[in-house]
CSV table of N, CA and C in Angstrom, one decimal:
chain,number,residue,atom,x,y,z
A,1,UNK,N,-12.1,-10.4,-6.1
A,1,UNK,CA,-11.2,-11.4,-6.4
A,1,UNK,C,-11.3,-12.4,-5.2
A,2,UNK,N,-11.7,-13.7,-5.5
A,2,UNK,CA,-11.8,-15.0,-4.6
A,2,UNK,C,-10.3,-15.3,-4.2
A,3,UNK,N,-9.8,-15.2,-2.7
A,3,UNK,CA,-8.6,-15.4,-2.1
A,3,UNK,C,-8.8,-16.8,-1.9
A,4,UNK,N,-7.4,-17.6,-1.9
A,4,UNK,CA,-7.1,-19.3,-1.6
A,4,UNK,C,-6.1,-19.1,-0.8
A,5,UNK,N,-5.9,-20.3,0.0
A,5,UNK,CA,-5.0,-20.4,0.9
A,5,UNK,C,-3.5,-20.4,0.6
A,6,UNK,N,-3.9,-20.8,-0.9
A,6,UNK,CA,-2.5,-20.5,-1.4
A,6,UNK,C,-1.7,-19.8,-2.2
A,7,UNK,N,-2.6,-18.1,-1.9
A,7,UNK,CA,-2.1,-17.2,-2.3
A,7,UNK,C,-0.9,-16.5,-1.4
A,8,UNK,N,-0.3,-15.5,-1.7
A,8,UNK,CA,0.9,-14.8,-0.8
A,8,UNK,C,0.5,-14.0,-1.0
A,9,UNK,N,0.6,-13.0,0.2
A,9,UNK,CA,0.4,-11.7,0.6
A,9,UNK,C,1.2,-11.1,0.8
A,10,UNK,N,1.6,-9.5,0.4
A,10,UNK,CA,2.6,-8.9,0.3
A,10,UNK,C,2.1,-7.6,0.8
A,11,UNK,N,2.7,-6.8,2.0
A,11,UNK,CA,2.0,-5.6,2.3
A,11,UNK,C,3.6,-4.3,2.3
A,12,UNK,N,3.2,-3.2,2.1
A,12,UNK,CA,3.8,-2.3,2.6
A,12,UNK,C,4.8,-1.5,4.0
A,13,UNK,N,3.6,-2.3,4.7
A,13,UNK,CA,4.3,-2.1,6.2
A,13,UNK,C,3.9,-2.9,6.9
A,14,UNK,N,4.6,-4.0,7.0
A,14,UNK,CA,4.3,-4.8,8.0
A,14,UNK,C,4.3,-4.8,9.2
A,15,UNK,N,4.2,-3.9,10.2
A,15,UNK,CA,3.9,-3.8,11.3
A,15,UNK,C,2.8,-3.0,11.6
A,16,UNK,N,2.7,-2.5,10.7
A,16,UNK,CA,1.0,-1.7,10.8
A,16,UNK,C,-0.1,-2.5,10.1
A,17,UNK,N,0.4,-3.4,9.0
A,17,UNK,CA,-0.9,-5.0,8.6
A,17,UNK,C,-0.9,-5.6,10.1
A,18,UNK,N,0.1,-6.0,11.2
A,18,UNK,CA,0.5,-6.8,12.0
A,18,UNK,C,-0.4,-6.1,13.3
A,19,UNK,N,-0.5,-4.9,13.4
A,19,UNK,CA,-2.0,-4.0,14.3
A,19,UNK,C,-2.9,-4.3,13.8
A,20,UNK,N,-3.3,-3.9,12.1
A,20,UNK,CA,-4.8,-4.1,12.0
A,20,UNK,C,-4.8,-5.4,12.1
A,21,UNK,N,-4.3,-6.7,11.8
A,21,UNK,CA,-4.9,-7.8,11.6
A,21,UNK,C,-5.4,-7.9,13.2
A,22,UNK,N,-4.4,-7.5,14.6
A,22,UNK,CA,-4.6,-8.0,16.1
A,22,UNK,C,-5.8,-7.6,16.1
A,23,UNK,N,-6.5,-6.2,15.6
A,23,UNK,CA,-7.5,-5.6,16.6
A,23,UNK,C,-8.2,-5.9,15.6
A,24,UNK,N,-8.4,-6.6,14.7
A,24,UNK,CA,-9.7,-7.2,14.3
A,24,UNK,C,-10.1,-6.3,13.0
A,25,UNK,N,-9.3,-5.6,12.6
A,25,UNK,CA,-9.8,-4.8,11.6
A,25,UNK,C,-9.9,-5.4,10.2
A,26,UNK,N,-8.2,-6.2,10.1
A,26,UNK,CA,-8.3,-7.2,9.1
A,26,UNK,C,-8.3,-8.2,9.1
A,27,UNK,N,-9.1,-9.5,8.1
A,27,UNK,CA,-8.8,-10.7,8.9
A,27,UNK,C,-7.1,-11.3,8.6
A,28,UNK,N,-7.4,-12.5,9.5
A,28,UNK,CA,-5.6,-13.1,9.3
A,28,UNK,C,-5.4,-13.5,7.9
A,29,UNK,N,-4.6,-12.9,7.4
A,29,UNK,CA,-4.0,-13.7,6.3
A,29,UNK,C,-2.5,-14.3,6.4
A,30,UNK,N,-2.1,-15.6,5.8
A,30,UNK,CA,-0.4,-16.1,6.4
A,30,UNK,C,-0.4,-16.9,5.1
A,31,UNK,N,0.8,-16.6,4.6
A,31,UNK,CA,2.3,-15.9,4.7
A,31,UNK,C,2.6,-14.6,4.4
A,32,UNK,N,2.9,-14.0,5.6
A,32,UNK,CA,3.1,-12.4,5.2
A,32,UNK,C,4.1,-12.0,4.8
A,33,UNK,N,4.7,-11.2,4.1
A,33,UNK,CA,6.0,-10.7,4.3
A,33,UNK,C,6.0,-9.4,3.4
A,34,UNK,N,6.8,-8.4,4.2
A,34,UNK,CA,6.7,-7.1,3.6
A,34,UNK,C,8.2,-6.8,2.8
A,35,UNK,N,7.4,-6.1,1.7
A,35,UNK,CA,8.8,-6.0,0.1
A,35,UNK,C,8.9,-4.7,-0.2
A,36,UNK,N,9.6,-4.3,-0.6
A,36,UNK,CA,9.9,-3.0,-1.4
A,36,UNK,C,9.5,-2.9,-2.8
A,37,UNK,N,8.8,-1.9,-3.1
A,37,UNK,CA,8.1,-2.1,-4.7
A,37,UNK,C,8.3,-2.6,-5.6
A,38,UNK,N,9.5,-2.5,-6.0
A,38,UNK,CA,10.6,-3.1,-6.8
A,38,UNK,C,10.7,-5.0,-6.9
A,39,UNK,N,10.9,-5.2,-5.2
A,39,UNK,CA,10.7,-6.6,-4.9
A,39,UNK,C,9.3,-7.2,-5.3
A,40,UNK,N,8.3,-6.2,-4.5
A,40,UNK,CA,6.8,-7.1,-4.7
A,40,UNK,C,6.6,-7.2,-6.9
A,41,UNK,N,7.3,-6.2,-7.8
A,41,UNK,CA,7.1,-6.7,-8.9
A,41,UNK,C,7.9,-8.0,-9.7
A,42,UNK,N,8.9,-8.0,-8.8
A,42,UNK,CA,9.9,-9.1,-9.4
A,42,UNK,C,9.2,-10.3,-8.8
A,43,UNK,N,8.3,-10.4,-7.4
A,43,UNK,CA,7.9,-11.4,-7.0
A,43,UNK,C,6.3,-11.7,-8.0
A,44,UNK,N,5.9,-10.8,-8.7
A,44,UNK,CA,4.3,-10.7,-9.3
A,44,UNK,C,5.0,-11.2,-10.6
A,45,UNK,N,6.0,-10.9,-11.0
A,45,UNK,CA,6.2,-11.8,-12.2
A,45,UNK,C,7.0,-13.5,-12.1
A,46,UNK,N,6.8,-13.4,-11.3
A,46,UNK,CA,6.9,-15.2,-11.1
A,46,UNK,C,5.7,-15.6,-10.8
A,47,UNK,N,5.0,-15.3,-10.9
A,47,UNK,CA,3.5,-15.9,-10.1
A,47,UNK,C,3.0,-17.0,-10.8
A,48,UNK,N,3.3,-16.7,-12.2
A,48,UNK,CA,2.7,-18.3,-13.0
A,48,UNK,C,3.6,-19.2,-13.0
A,49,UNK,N,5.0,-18.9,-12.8
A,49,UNK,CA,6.0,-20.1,-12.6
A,49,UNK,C,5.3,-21.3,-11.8
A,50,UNK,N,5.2,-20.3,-10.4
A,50,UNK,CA,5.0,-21.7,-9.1
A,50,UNK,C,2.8,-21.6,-9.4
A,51,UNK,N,2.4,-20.8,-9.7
A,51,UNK,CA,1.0,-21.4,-9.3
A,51,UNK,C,0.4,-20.3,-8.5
A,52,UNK,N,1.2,-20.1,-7.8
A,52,UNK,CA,0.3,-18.7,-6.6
A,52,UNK,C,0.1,-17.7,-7.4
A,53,UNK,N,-0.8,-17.1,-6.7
A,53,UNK,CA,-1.1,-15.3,-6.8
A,53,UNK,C,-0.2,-14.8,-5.9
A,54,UNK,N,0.4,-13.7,-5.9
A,54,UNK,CA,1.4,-12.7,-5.4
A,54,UNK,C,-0.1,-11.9,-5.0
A,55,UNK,N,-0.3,-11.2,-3.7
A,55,UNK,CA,-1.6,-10.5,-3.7
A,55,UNK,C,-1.0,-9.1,-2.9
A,56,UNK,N,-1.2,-8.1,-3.1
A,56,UNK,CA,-0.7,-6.8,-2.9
A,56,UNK,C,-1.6,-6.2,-1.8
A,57,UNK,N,-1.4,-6.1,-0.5
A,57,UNK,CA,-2.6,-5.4,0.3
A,57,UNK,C,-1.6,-4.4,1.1
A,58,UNK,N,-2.2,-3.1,0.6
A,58,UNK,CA,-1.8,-1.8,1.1
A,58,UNK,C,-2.2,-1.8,2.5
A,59,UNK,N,-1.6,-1.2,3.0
A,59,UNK,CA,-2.5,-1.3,4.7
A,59,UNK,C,-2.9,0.0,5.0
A,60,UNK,N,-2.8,1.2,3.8
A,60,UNK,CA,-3.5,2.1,4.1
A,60,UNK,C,-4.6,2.2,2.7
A,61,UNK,N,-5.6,2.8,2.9
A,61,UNK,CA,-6.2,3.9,1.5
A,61,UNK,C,-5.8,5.2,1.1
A,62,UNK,N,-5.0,5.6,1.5
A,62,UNK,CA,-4.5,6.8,1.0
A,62,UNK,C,-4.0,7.1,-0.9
A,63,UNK,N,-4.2,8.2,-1.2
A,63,UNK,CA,-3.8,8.2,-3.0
A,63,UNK,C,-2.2,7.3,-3.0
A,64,UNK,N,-1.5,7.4,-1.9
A,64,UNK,CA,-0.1,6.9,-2.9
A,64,UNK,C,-0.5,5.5,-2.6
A,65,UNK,N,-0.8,4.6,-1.3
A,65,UNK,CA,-1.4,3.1,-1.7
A,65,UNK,C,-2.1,2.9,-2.9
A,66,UNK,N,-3.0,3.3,-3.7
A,66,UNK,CA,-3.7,2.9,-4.2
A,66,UNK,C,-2.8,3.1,-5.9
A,67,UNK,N,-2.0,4.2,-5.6
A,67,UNK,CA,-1.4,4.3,-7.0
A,67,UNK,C,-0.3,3.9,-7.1
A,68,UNK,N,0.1,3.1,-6.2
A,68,UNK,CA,1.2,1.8,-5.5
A,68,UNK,C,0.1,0.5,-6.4
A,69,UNK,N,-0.5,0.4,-5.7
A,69,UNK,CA,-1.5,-1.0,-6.4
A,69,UNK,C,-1.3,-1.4,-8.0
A,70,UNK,N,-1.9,0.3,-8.5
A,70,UNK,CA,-2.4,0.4,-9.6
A,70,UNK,C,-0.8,0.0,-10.8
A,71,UNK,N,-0.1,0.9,-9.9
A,71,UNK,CA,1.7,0.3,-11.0
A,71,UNK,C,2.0,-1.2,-10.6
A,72,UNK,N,1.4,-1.5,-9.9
A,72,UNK,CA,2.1,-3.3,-9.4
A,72,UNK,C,1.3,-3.8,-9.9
A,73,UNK,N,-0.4,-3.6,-10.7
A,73,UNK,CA,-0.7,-4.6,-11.4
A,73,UNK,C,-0.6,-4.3,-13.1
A,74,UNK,N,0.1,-3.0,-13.4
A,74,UNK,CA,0.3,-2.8,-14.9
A,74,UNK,C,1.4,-3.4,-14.9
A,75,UNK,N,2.1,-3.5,-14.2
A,75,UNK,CA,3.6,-4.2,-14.4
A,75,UNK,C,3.7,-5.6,-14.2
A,76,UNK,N,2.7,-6.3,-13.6
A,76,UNK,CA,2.4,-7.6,-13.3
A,76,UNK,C,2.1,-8.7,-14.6
């Protein structure tokens, strides 16, 4: 998926996105802000209202991130 500047990024824990992005692990992405599951799907279904992508980055790989992902885009 091709990222634009004017997508939003939504992470799980934002203070552990807020480490990897410092040491270079991930690159910068802005506007961050971190939601509760619930919130990031209420936010993924406005997305066609305004125009943006709502974009979902786990800040880990572990099975429940990824099966976090997988309900936030069946519900999307």
């Amino acid at each position: 998926m091709a990222l634009s500047p004017c997508d939003q990024f939504f992470v799980d824990d934002l203070v552990q996105f807020e480490a990897l992005m410092a040491n270079g692990t991930l690159k910068r992405y802005a506007p961050v802000k971190a939601l509760s599951l619930q919130q990031l799907v209420a936010e993924n279904r406005n997305c066609a209202a305004d125009g943006r992508r709502k974009v979902f980055l786990p800040t880990g790989l572990g099975a429940i991130d990824i099966a976090i992902a997988r309900e936030v885009l069946e519900l999307s």
